[in-house]
PDB file of C-alpha atoms in Angstrom:
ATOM      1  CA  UNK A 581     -21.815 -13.339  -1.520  1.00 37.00           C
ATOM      2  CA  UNK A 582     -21.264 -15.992   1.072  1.00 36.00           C
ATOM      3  CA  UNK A 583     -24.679 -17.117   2.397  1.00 34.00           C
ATOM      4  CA  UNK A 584     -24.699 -20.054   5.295  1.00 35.00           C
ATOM      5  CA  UNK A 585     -27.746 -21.517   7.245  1.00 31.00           C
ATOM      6  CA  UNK A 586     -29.076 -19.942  10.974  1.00 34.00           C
ATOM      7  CA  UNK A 587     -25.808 -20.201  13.598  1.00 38.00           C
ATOM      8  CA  UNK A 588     -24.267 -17.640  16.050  1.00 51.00           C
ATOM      9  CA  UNK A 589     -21.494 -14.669  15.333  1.00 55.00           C
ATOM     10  CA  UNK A 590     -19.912 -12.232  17.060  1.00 60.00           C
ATOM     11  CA  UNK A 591     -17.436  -9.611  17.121  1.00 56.00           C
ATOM     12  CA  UNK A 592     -13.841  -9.815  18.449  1.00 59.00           C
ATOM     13  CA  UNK A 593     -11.136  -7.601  18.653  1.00 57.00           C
ATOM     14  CA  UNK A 594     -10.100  -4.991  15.886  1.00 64.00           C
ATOM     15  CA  UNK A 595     -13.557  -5.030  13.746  1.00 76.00           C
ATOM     16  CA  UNK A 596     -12.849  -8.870  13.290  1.00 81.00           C
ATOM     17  CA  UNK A 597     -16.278 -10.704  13.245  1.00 79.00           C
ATOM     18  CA  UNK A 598     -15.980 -14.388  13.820  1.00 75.00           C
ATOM     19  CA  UNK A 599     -19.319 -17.029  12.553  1.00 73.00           C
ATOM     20  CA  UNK A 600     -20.281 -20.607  13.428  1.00 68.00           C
ATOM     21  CA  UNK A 601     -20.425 -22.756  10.577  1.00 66.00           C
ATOM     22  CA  UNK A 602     -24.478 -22.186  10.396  1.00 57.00           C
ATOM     23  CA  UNK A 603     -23.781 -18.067  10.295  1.00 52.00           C
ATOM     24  CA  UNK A 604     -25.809 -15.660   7.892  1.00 38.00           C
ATOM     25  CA  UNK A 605     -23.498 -13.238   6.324  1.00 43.00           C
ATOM     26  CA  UNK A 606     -24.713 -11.651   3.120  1.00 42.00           C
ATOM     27  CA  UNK A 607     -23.186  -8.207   1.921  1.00 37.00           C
ATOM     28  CA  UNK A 608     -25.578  -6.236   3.563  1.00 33.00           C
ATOM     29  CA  UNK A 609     -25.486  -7.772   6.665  1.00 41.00           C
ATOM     30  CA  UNK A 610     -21.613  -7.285   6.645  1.00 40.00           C
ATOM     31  CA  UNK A 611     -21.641  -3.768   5.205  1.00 36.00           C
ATOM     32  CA  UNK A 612     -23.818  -2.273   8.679  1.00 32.00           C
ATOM     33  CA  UNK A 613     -22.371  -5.222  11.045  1.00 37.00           C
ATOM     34  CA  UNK A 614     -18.839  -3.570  10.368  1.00 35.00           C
ATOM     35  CA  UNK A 615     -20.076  -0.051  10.977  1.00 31.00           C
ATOM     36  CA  UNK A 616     -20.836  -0.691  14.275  1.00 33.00           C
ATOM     37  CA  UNK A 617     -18.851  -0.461  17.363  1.00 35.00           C
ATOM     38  CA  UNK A 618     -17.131  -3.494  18.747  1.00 40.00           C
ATOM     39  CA  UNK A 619     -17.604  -4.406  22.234  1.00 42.00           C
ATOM     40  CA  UNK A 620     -14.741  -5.744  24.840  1.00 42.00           C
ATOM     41  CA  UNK A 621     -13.361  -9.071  23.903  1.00 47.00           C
ATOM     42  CA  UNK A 622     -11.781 -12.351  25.517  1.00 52.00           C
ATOM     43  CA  UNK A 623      -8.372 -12.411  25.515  1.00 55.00           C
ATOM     44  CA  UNK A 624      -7.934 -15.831  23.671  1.00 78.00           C
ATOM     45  CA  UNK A 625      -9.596 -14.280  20.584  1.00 86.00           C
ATOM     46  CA  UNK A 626      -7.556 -13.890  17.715  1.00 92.00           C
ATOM     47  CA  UNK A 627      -5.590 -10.934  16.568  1.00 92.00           C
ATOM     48  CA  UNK A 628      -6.179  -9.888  13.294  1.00 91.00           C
ATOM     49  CA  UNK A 629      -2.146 -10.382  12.796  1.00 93.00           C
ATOM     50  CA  UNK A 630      -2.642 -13.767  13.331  1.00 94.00           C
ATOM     51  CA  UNK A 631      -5.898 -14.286  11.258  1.00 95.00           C
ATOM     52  CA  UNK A 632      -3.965 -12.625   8.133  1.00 94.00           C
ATOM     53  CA  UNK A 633      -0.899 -15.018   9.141  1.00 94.00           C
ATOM     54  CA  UNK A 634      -3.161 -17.724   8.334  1.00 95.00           C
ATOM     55  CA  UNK A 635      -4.554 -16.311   5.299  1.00 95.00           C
ATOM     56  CA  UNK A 636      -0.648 -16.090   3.905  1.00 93.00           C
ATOM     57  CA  UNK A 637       0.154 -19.355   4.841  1.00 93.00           C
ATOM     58  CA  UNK A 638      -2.434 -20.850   3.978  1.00 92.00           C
ATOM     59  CA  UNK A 639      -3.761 -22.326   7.326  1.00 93.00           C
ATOM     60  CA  UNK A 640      -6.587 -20.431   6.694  1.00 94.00           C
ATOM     61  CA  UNK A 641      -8.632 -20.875   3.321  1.00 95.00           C
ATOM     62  CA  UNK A 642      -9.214 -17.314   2.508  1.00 97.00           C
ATOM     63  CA  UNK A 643     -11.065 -15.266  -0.056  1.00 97.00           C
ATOM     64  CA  UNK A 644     -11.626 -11.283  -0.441  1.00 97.00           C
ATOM     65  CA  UNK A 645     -15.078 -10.756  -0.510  1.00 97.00           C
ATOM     66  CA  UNK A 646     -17.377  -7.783  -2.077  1.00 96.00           C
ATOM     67  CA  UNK A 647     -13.938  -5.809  -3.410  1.00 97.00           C
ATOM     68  CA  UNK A 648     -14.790  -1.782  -3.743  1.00 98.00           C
ATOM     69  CA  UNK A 649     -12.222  -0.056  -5.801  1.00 97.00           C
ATOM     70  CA  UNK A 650     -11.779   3.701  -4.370  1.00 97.00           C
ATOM     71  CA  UNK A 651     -11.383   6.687  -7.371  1.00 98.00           C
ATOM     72  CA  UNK A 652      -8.051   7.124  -7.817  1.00 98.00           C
ATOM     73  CA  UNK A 653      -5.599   9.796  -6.934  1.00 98.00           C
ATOM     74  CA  UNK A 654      -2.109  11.329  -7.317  1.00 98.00           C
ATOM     75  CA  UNK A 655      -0.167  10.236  -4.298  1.00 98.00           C
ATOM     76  CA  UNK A 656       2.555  12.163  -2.734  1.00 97.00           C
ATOM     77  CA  UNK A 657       6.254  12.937  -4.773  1.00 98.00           C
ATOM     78  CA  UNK A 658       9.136  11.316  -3.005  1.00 98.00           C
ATOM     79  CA  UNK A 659      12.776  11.842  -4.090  1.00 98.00           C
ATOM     80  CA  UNK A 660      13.570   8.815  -6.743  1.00 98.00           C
ATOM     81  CA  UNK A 661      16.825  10.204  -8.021  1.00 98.00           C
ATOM     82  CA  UNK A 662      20.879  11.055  -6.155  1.00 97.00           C
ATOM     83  CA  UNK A 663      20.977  14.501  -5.469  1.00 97.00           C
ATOM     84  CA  UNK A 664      23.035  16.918  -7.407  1.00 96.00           C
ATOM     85  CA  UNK A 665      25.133  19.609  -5.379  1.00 95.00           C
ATOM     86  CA  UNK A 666      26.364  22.699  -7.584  1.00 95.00           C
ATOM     87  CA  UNK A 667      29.427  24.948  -5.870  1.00 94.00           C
ATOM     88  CA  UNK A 668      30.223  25.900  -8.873  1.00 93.00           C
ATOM     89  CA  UNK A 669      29.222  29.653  -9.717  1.00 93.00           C
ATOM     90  CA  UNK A 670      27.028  28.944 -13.102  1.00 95.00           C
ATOM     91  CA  UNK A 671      24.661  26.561 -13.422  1.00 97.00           C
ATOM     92  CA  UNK A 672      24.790  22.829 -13.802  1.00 96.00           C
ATOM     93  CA  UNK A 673      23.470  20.770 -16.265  1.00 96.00           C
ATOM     94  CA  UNK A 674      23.315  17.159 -15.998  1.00 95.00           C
ATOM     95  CA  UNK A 675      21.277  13.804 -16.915  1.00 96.00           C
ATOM     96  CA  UNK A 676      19.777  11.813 -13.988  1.00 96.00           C
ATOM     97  CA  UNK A 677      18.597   8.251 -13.890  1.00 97.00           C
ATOM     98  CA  UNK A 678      16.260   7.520 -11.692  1.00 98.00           C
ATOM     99  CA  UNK A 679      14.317   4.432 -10.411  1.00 98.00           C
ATOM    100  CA  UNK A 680      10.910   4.234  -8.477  1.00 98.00           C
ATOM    101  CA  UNK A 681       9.274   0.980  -6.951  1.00 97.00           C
ATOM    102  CA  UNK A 682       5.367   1.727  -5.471  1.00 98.00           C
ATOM    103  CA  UNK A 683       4.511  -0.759  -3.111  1.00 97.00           C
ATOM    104  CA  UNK A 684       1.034  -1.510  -0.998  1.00 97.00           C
ATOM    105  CA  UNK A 685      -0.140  -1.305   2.711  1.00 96.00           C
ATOM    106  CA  UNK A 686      -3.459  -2.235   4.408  1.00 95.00           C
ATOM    107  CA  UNK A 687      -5.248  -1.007   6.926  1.00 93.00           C
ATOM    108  CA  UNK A 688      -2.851  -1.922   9.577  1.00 91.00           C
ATOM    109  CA  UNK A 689      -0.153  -0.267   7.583  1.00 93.00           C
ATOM    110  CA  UNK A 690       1.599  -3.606   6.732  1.00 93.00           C
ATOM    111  CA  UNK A 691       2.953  -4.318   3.369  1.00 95.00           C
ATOM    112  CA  UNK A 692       1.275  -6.369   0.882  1.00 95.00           C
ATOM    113  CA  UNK A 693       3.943  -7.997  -0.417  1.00 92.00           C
ATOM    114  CA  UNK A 694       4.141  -8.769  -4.337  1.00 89.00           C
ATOM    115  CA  UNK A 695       3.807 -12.241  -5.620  1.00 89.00           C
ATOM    116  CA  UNK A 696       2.499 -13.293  -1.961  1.00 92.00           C
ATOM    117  CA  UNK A 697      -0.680 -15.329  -1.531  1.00 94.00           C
ATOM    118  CA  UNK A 698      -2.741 -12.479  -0.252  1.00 95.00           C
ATOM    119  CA  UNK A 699      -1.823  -9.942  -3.140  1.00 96.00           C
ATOM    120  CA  UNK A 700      -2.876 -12.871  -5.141  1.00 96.00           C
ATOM    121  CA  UNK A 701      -6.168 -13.435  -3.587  1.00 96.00           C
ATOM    122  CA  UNK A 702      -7.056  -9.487  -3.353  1.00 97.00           C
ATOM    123  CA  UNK A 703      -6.109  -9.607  -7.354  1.00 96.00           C
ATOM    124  CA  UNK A 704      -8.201 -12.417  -8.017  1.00 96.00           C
ATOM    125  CA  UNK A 705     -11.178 -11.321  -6.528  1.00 97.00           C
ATOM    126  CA  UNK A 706     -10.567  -7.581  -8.331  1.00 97.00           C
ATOM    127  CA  UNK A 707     -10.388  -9.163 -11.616  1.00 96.00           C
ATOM    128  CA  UNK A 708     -13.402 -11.388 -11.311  1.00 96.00           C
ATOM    129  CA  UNK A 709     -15.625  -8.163  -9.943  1.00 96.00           C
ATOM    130  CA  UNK A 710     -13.982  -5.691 -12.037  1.00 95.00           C
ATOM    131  CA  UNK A 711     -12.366  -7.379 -15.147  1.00 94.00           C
ATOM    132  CA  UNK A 712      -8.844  -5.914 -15.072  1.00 91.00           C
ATOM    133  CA  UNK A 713      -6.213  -7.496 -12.778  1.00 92.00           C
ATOM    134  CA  UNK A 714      -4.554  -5.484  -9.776  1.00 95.00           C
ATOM    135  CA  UNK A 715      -1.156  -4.825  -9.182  1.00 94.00           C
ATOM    136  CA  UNK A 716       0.570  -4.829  -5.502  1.00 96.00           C
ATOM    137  CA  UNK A 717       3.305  -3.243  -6.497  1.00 97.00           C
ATOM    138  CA  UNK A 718       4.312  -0.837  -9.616  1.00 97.00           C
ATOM    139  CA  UNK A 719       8.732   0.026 -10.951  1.00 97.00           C
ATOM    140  CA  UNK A 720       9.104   2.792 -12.973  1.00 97.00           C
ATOM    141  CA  UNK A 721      12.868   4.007 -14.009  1.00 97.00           C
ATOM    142  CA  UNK A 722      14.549   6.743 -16.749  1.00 98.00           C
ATOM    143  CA  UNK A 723      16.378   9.338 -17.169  1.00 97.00           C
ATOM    144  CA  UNK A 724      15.789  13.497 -16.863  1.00 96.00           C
ATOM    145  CA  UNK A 725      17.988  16.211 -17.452  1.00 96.00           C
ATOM    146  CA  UNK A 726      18.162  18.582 -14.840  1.00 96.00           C
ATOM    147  CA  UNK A 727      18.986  22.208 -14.868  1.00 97.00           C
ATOM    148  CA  UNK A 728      20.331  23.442 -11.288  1.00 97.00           C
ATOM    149  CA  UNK A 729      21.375  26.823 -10.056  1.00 97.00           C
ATOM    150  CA  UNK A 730      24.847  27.814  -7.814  1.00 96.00           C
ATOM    151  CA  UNK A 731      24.200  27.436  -4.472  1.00 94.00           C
ATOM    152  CA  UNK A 732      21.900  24.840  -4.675  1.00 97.00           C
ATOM    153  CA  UNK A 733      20.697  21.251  -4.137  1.00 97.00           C
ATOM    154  CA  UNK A 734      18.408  19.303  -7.380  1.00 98.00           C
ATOM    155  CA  UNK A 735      16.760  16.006  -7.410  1.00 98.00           C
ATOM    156  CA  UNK A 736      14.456  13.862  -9.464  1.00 98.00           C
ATOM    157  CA  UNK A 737      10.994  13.384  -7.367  1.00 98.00           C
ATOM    158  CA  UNK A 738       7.902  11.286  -8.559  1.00 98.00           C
ATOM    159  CA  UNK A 739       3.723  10.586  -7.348  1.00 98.00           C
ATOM    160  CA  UNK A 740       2.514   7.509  -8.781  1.00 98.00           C
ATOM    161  CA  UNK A 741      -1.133   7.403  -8.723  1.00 98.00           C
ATOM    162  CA  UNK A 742      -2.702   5.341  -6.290  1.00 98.00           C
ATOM    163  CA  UNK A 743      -6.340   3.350  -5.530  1.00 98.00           C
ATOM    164  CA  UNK A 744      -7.921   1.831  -2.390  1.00 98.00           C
ATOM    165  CA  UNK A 745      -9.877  -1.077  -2.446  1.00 98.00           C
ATOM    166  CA  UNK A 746     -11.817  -2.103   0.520  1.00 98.00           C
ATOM    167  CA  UNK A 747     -13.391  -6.059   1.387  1.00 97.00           C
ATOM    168  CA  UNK A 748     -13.861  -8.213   3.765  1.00 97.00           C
ATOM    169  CA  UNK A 749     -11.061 -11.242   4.074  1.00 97.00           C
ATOM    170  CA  UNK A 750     -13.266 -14.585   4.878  1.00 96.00           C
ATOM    171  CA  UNK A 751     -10.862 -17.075   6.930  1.00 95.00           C
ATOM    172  CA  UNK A 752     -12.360 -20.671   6.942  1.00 95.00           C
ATOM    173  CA  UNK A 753     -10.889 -23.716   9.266  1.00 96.00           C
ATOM    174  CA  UNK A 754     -11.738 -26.920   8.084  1.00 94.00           C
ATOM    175  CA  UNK A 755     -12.190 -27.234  12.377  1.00 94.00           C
ATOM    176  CA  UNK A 756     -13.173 -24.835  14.732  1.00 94.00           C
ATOM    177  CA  UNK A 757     -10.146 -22.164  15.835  1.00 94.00           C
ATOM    178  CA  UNK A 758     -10.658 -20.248  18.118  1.00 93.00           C
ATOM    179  CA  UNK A 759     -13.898 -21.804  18.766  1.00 93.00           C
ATOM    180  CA  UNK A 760     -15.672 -20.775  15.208  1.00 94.00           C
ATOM    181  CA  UNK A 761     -15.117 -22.213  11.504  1.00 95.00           C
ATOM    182  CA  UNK A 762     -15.354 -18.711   9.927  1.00 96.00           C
ATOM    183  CA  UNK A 763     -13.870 -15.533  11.048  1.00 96.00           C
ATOM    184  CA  UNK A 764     -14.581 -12.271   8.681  1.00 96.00           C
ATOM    185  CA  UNK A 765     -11.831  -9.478   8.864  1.00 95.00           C
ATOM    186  CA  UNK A 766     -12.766  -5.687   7.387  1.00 96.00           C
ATOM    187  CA  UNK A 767      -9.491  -4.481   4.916  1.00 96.00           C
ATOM    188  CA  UNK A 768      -8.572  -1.478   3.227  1.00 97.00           C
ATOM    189  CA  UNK A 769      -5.456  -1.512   0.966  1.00 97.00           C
ATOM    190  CA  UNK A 770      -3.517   1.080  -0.579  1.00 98.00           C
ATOM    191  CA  UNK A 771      -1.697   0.604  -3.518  1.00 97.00           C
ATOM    192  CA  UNK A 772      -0.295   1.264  -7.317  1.00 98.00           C
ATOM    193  CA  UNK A 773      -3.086   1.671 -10.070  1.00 97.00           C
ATOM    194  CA  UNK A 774      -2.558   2.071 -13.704  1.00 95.00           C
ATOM    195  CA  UNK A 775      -1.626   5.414 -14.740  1.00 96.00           C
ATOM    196  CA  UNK A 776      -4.806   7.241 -16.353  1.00 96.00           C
ATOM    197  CA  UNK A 777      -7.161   5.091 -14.148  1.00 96.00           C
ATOM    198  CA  UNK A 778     -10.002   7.667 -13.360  1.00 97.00           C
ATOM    199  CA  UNK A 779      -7.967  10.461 -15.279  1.00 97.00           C
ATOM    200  CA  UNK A 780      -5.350  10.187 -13.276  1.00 98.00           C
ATOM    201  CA  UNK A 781      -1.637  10.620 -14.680  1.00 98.00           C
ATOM    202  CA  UNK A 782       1.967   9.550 -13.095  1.00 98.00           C
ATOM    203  CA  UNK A 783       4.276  12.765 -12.494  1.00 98.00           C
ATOM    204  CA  UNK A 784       7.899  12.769 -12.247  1.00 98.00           C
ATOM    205  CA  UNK A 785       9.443  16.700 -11.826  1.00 97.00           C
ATOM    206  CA  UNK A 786      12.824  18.125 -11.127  1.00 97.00           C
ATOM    207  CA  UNK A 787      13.006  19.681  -7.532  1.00 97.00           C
ATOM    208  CA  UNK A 788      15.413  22.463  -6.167  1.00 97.00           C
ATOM    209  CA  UNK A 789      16.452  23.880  -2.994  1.00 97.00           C
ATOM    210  CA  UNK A 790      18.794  26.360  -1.460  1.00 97.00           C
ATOM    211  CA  UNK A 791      22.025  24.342   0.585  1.00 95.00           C
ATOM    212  CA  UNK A 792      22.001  25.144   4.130  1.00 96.00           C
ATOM    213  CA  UNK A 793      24.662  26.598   5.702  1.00 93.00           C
ATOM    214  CA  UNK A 794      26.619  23.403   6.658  1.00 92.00           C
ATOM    215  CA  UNK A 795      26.400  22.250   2.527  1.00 91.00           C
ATOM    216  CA  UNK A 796      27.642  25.839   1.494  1.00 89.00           C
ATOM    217  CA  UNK A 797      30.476  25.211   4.186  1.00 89.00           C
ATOM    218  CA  UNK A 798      31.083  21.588   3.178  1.00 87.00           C
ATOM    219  CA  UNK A 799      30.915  23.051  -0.501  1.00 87.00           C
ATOM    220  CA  UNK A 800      33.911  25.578   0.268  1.00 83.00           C
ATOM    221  CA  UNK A 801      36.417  23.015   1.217  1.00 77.00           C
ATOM    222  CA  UNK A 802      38.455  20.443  -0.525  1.00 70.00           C
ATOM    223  CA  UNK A 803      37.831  18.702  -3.981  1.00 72.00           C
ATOM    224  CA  UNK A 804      34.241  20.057  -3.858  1.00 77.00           C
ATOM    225  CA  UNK A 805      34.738  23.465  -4.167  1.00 77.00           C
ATOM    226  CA  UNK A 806      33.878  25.243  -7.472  1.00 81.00           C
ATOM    227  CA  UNK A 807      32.263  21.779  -9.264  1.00 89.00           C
ATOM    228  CA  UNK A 808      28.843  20.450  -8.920  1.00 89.00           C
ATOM    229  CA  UNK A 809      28.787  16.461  -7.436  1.00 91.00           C
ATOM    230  CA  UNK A 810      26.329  13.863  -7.126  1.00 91.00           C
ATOM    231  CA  UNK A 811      25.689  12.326  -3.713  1.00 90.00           C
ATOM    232  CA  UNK A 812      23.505   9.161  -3.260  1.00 91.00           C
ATOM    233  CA  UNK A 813      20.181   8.657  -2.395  1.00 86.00           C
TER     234      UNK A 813
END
């Protein structure tokens, strides 16, 4: 909780609350303040691009307060694997390897990128609430042998489960910018968690499909015809 003495706030653009250096913010006060509607803003008031810039860089000296970690849940399965074409008229049988890398977004849909300074701060202010560190990113690879029919397309897909967690990213200036010493951003981001968390398991399947017409044409001519072939992914 970040308590300071009597002083003036206000909301700017984007849910982005900005505080004097004599500003009141407990949780509470932060938790309705955000549900609230923000009104019209001047237009030298900072983006929360650029407030989050700072926070990287370091400009800023930034902490994720009051972290809430969403239940977890099996996100959607995404092709991981080349795809394996059978012209042939029996089936075909083949091992796959396959490769996965999960990565995390915010609110704003930007990445969180691993090993940066704010997947470090989100992660340290997890672990101190929570007591088990937080990931921004999760790779996963193997092997599976897949089983697919003439006339048809096969592929390796995977769902990796996934966890929000939702704070508030405190930006302090040693001076003023942008006329305050303290501006408080709302966050949500989406990313990896460990697989069980909340009962939640990793899934990686074998998917099939019929070729369209242009694959069965492309499957009649040349070296491709009666063989099953891998194409990229």
């Amino acid at each position: 909780m970040t308590t300071m003495t009597r002083g003036t706030s206000r909301w700017t653009r984007g849910g982005i609350r900005s505080a004097g250096r004599g500003a009141v913010l407990s949780a509470v006060a932060l938790g309705l303040v955000t549900a609230m509607a923000a009104p019209a803003v001047a237009a030298d008031d900072p983006t929360r691009e650029q407030l989050m810039a700072d926070c990287a860089s370091g400009e800023g000296k930034c902490s994720f307060n009051e972290p809430v970690l969403g239940k977890a849940y099996l996100g959607d399965f995404h092709q991981v694997s080349d795809s394996l074409y059978n012209c042939s008229t029996s089936d075909a049988t083949q091992s796959m390897g396959w490769s996965d890398t999960v990565g995390s977004t915010d609110s704003a849909g930007v990445s969180v990128t691993a090993g940066g300074k704010i997947a470090g701060l989100i992660d340290l202010s997890v672990t101190a609430t929570y007591s088990h560190t937080w990931s921004s990113s999760h790779t996963e690879n193997s092997s599976l042998t897949m089983t697919v029919k003439p006339g048809e397309v096969g592929w390796i897909s995977r769902a990796q489960v996934m966890q929000t967690v939702s704070g508030t990213w405190q930006t302090h200036y040693d001076s003023p910018k942008w006329g305050h010493y303290y501006w408080f951003v709302p966050d949500t981001v989406t990313g990896p968690a460990t697989n069980g968390t909340d009962g939640q398991s990793n899934a990686v399947t074998v998917k099939t499909r019929k070729m369209t017409a242009a694959e069965k044409s492309s499957c009649a001519a040349g070296s491709k015809h009666g063989r099953a072939f891998v194409v990229q992914h």
